[in-house]
CSV table of C-alpha atoms in Angstrom, one decimal:
chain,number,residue,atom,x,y,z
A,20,UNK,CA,0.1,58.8,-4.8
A,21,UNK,CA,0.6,57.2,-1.7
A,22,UNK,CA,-1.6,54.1,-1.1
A,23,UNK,CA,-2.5,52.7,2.2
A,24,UNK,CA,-5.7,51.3,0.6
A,25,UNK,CA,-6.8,47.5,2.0
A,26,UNK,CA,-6.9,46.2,-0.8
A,27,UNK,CA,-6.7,46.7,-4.0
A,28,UNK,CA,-3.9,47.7,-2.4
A,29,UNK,CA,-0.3,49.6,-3.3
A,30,UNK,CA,1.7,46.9,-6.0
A,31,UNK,CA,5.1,45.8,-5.5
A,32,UNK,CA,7.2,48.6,-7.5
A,33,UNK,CA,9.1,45.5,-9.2
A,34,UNK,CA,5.3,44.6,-11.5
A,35,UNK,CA,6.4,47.3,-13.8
A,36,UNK,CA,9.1,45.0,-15.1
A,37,UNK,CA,7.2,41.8,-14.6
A,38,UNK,CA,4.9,43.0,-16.9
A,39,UNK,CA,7.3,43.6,-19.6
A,40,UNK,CA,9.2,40.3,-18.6
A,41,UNK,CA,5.8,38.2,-19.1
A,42,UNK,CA,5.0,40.0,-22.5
A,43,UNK,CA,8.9,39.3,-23.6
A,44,UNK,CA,8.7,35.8,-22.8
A,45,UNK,CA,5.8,34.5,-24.3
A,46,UNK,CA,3.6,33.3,-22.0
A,47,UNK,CA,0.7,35.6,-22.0
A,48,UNK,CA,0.1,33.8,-25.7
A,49,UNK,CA,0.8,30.2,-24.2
A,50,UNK,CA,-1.6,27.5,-24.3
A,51,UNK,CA,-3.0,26.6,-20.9
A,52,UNK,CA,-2.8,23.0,-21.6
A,53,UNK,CA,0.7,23.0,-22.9
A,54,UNK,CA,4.4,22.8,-21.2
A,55,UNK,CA,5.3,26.2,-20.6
A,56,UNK,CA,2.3,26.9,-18.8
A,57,UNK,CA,2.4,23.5,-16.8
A,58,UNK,CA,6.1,24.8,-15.7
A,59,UNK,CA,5.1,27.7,-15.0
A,60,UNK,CA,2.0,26.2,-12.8
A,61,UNK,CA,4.5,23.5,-10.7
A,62,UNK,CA,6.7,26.6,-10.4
A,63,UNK,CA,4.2,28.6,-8.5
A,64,UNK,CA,3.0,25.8,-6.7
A,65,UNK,CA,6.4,24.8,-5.5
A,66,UNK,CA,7.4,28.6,-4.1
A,67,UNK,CA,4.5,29.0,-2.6
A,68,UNK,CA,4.7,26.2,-0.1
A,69,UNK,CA,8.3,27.4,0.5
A,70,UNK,CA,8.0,31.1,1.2
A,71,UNK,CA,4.7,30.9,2.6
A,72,UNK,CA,5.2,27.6,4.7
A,73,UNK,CA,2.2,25.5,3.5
A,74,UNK,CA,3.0,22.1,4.6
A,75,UNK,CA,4.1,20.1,1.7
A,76,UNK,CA,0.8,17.4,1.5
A,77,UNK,CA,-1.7,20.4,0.8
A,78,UNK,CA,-2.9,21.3,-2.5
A,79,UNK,CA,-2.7,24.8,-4.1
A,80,UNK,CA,-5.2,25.5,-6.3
A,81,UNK,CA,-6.2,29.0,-8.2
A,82,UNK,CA,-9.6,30.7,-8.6
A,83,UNK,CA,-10.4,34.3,-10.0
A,84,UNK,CA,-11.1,35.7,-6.1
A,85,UNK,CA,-11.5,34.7,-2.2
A,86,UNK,CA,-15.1,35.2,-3.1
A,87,UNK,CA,-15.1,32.5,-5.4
A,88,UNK,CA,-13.4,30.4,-3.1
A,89,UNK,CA,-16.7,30.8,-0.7
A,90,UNK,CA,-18.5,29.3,-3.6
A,91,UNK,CA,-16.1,26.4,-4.4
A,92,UNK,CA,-16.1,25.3,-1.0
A,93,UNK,CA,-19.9,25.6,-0.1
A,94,UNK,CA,-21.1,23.4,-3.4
A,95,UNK,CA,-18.0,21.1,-3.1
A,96,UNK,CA,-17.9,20.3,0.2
A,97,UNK,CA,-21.1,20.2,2.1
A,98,UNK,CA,-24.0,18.8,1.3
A,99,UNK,CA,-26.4,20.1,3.8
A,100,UNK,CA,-24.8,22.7,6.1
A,101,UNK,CA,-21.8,25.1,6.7
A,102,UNK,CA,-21.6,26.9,10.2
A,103,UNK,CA,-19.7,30.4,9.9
A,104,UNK,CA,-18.2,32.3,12.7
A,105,UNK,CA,-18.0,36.3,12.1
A,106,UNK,CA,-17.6,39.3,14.2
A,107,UNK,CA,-17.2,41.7,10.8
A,108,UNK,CA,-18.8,42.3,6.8
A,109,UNK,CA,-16.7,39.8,5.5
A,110,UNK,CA,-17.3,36.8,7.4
A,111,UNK,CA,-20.8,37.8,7.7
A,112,UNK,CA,-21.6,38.1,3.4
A,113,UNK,CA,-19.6,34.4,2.9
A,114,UNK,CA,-22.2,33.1,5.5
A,115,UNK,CA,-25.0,34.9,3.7
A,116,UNK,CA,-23.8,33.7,1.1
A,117,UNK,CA,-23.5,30.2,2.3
A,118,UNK,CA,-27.1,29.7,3.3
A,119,UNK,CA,-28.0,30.8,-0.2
A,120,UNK,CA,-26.6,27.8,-1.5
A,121,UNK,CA,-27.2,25.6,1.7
A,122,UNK,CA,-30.2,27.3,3.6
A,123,UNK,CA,-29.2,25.2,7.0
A,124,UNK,CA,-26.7,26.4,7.3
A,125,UNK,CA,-25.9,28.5,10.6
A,126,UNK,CA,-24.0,31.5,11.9
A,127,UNK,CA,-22.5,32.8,14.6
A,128,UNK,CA,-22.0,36.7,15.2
A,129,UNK,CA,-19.2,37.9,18.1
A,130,UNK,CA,-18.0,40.5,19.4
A,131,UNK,CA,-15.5,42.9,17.4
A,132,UNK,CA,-13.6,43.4,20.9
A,133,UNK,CA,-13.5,39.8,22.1
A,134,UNK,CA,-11.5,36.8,21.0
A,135,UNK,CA,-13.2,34.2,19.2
A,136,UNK,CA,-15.3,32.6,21.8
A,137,UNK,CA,-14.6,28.6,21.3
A,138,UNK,CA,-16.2,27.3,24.4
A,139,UNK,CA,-19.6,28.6,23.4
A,140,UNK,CA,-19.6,27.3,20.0
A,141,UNK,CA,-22.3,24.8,20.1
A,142,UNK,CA,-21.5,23.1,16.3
A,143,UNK,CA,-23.6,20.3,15.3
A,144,UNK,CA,-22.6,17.1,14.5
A,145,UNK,CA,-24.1,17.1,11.0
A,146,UNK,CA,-22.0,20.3,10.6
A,147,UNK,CA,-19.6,19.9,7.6
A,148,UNK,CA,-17.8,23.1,7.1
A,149,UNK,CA,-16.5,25.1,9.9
A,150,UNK,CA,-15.7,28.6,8.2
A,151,UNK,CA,-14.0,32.1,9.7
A,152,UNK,CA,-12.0,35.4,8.3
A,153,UNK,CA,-9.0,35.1,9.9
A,154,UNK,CA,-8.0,38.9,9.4
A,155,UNK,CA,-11.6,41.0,9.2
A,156,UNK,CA,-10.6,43.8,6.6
A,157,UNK,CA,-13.9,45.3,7.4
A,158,UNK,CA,-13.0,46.4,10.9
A,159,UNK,CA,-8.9,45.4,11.6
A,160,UNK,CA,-9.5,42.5,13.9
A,161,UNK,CA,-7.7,39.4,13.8
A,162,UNK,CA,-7.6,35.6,15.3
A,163,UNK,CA,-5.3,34.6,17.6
A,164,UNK,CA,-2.6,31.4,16.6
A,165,UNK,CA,-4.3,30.3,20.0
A,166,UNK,CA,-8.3,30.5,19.0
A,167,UNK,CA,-7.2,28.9,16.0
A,168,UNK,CA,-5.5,26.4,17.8
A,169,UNK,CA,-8.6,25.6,20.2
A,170,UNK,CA,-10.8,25.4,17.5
A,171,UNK,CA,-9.2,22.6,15.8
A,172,UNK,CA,-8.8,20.8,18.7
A,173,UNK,CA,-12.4,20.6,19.9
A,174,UNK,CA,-13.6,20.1,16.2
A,175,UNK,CA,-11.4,17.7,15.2
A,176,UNK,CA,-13.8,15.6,12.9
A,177,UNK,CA,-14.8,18.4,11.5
A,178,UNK,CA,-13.3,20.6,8.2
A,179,UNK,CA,-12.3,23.7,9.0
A,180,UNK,CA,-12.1,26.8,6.1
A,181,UNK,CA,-10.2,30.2,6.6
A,182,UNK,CA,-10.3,33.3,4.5
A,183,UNK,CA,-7.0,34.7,5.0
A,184,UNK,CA,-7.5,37.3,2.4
A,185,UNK,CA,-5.9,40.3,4.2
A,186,UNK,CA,-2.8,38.0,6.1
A,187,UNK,CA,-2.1,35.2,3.8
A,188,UNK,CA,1.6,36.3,2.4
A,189,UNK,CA,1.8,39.1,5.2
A,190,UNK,CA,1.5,36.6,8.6
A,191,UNK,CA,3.2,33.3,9.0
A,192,UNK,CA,0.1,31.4,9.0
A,193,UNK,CA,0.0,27.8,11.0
A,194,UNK,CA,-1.8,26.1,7.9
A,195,UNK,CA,-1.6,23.2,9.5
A,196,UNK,CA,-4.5,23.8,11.9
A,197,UNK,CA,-7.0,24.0,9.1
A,198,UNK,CA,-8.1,22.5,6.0
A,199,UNK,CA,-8.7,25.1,3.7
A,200,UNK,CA,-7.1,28.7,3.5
A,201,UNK,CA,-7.4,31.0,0.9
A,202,UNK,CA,-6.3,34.4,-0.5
A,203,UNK,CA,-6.8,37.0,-3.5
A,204,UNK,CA,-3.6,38.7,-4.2
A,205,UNK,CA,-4.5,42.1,-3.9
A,206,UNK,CA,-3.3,42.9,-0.3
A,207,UNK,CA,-0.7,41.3,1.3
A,208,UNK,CA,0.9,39.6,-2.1
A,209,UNK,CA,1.2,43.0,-3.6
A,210,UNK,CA,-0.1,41.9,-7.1
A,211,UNK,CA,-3.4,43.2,-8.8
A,212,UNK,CA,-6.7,41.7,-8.3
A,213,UNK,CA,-8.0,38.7,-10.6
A,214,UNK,CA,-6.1,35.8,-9.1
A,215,UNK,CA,-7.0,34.1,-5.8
A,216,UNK,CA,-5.0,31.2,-4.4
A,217,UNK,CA,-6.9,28.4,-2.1
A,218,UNK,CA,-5.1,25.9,0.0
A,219,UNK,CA,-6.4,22.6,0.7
A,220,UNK,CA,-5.3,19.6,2.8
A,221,UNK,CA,-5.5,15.7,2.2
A,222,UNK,CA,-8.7,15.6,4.1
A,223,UNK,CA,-10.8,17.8,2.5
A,224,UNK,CA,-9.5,16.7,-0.9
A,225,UNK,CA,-10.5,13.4,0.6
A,226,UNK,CA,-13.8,14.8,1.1
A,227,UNK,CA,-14.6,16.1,-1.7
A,228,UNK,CA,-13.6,13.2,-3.1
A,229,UNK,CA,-16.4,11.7,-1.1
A,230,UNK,CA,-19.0,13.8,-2.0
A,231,UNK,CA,-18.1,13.8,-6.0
A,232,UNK,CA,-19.7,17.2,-6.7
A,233,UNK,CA,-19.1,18.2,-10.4
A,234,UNK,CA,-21.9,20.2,-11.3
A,235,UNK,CA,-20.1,23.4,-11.6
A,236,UNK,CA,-16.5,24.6,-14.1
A,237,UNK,CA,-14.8,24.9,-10.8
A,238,UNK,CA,-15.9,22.2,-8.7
A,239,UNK,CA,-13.0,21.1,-6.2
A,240,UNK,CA,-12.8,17.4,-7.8
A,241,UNK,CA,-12.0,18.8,-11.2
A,242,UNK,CA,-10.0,21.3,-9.5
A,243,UNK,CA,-8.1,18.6,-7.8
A,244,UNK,CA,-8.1,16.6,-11.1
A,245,UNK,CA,-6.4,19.2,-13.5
A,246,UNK,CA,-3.7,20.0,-11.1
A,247,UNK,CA,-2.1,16.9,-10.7
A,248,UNK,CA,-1.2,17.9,-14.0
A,249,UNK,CA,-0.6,21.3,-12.6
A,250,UNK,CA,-3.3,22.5,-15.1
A,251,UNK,CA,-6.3,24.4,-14.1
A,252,UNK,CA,-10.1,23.8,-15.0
A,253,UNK,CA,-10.7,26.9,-17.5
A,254,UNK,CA,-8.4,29.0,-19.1
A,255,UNK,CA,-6.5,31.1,-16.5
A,256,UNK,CA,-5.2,34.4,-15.2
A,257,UNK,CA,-1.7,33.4,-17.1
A,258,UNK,CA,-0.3,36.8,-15.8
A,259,UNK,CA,-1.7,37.2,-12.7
A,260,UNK,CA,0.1,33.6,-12.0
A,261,UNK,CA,3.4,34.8,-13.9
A,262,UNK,CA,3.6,37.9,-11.6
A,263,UNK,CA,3.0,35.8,-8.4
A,264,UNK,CA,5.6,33.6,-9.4
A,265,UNK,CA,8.4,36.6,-10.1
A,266,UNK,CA,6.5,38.2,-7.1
A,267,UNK,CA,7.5,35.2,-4.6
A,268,UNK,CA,10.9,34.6,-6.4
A,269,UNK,CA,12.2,38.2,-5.2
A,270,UNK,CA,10.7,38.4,-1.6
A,271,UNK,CA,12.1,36.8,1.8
A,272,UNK,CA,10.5,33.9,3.1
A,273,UNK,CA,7.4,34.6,4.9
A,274,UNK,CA,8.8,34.5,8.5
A,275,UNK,CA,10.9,37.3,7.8
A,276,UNK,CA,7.7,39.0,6.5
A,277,UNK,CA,5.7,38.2,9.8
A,278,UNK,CA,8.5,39.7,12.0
A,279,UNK,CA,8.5,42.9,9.6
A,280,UNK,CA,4.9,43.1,10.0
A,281,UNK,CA,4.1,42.8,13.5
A,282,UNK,CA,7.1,45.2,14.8
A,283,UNK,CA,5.4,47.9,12.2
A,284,UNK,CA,2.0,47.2,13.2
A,285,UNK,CA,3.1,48.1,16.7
A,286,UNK,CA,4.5,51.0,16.1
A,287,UNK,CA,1.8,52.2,14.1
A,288,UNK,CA,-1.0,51.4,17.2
A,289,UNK,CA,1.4,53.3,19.0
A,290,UNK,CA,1.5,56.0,17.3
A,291,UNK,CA,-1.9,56.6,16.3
A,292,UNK,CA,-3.2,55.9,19.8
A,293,UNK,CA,-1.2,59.2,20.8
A,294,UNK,CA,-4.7,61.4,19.5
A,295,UNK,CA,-8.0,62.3,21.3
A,296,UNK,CA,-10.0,63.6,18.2
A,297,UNK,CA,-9.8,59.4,16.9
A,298,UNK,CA,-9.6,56.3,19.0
A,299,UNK,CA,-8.2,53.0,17.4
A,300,UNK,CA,-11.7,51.1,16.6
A,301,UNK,CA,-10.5,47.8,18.3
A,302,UNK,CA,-9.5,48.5,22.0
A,303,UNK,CA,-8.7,44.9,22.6
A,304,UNK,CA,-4.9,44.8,21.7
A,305,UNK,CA,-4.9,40.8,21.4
A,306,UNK,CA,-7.7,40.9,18.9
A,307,UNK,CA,-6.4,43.7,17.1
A,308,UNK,CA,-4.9,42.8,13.2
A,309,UNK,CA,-0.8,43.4,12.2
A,310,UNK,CA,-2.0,44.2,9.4
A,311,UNK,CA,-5.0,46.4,8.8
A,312,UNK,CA,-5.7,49.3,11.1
A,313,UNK,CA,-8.9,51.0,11.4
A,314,UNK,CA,-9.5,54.2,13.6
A,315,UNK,CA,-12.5,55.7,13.9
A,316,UNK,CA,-14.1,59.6,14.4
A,317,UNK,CA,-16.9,61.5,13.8
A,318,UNK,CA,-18.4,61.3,10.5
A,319,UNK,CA,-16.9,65.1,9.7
A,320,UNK,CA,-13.3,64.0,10.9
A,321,UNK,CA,-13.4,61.1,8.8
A,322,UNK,CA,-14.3,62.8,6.0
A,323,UNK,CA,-11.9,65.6,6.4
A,324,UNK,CA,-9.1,63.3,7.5
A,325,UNK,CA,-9.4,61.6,3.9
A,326,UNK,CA,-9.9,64.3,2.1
A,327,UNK,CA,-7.0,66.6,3.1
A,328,UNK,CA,-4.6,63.5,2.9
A,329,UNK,CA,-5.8,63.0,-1.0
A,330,UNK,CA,-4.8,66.6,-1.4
A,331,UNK,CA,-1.3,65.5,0.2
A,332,UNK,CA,-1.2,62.6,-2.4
A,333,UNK,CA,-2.4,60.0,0.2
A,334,UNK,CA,-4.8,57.3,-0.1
A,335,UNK,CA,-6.5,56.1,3.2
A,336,UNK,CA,-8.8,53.2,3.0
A,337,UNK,CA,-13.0,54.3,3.9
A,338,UNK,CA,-14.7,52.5,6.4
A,339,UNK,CA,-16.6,49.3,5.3
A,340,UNK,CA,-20.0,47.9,6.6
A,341,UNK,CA,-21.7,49.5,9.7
A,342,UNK,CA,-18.7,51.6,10.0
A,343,UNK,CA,-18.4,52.8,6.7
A,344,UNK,CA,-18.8,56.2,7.6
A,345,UNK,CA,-17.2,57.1,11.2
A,346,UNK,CA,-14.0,54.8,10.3
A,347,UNK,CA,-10.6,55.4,7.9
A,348,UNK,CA,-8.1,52.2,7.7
A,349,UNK,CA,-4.8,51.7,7.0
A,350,UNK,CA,-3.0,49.0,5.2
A,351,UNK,CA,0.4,47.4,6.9
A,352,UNK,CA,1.0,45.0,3.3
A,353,UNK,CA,4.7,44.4,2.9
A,354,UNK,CA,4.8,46.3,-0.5
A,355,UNK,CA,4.3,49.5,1.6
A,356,UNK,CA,7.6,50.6,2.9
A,357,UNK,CA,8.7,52.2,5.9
A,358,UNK,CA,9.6,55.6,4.5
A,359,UNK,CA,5.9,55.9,3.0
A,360,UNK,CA,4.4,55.3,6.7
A,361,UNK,CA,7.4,58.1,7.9
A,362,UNK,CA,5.5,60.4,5.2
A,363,UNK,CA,1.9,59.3,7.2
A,364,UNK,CA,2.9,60.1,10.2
A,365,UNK,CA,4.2,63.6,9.2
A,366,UNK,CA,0.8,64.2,7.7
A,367,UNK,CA,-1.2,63.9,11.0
A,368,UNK,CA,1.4,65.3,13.1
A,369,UNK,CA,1.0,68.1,10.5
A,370,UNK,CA,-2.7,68.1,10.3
A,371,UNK,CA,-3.1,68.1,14.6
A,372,UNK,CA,0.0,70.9,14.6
């Protein structure tokens, strides 16, 4: 079976041996608080600021899923207000989910086919937590280096938290121009699901800090605590962490990644924008993700579309939210190699023939 599934998504062929590797060595039995694990940890740690350039002063940290990281953030690092920026289901559930916790706190909806609009934020100055998806599985839109780069510039005072769950490990991310990023590894890190990593920098450490939450297991302070000791809170996904570490050990370094990506992604918009019976769903090529596509039909296209490609051993990722049902999508995740997207495109050149 192919699988071109967003997420989970296909697994680096190289976990089949991890697996036995991890059970081998011993580490799936190894005490949390003892040395191997800590090595293990600062191991982890350490190649992930190399290959995925996160500047050297932030702190990596591990949850059981980006959605967890929504709740981390929200209790640990605001006391009255969060202010969320969406176009997609994603972004739109963490600030439901947000004003759960924090009722003040505020959203803003935008346009699927338009940058992020900056200028018309109007934030608050009580605002604490700026939030966005980077990379909107929902509907394969993306922010540009550039809105990113705005944003932090007109809210400098202000923390600023990215879900990068579909382009953390796939895009060369400019971590720098946020305080908080964060990931699950079952997309673009080619692992399975259970393990999230979340980036933080000095200042929202410093923040937290500030605030001195510690009402939850996972509240960032105890977070922040445990892993100076490169330790974590609870007892933790010990393989999930082993296989990210053999993971990052035996792939290039995430620029090379980035390039790989984005000239696939190309091609791929390219070639799917050849057919009349489906349209890409984003029209705006600047706001468009390198990493997932969606295209969208009628409902009985869709349907068919997915169905006939199950029957050729494909997997094709359903629509999600308000276009769960006239949308298909398509994973561009490194683990997928070019030979397997060959095979895709023989499929619909086969299925329009």
């Amino acid at each position: 079976m192919l699988n071109f599934y967003p997420g989970p998504s296909k697994l680096y062929p190289d976990v089949r041996n991890y697996l036995v590797d991890a059970y081998d060595e011993g580490i799936l039995s190894a005490p949390h608080r003892g040395e191997q694990f800590v090595q293990l940890s600062r191991a982890v740690v350490g190649s992930l600021k190399r290959r995925l350039n996160i500047p050297q002063d932030y702190f990596v940290f591990f949850t059981s899923s980006a959605t967890e990281c929504w709740e981390v953030l929200i209790q640990s690092l605001t006391k009255h207000k969060s202010y969320h920026i969406y176009n997609g289901s994603f972004g739109e559930k963490w600030c439901q989910y947000a004003q759960k916790l924090r009722p003040k706190s505020e959203g803003f909806q935008f346009d699927l086919n338009s940058p992020m609009p900056v200028s018309e934020l109007e934030i608050s100055k009580d605002t604490e937590l700026i939030c966005f998806t980077h990379n909107e599985t929902s509907n394969g839109t993306q922010v540009s280096p550039a809105c990113i780069l705005n944003l932090h510039n007109r809210f400098r005072d202000t923390l600023i938290a990215v879900d990068a769950t579909s382009s953390m490990a796939g895009l060369n991310l400019k971590m720098i121009k946020a305080d908080i990023w964060f990931s699950s590894v079952q997309k673009n890190f080619g692992l399975p699901p259970g393990l999230a990593v979340m980036v933080c920098s000095p200042r929202a450490i410093f923040r937290a800090k500030q605030i001195g939450e510690r009402s939850h297991y996972n509240s960032l302070v105890s977070m922040y605590e445990k892993m100076l000791n490169y330790q974590t809170t609870h007892t933790p996904n010990i393989l999930s962490i082993y296989l990210l570490k053999r993971m990052l050990e035996d792939r290039p370094f995430i620029k090379t990644i980035d390039i790989e990506l984005t000239a696939r992604a190309q091609d791929l918009y390219t070639f799917f924008g050849q057919f009349n019976d489906f349209k890409l769903l984003i029209e705006h090529e600047d706001v468009r993700s390198k990493t997932v596509l969606a295209l969208q039909a009628s409902e009985k296209l869709v349907d068919d579309i997915k169905k006939r490609a199950l029957h050729h051993d494909m997997r094709l990722g359903n629509g999600y939210g308000p276009w769960a049902r006239n949308t298909f999508r398509i994973a561009n995740f490194p683990a997928i190699t070019d030979e397997e997207y060959e095979e895709l495109k023989r499929f619909f050149l086969h299925y329009y023939a």
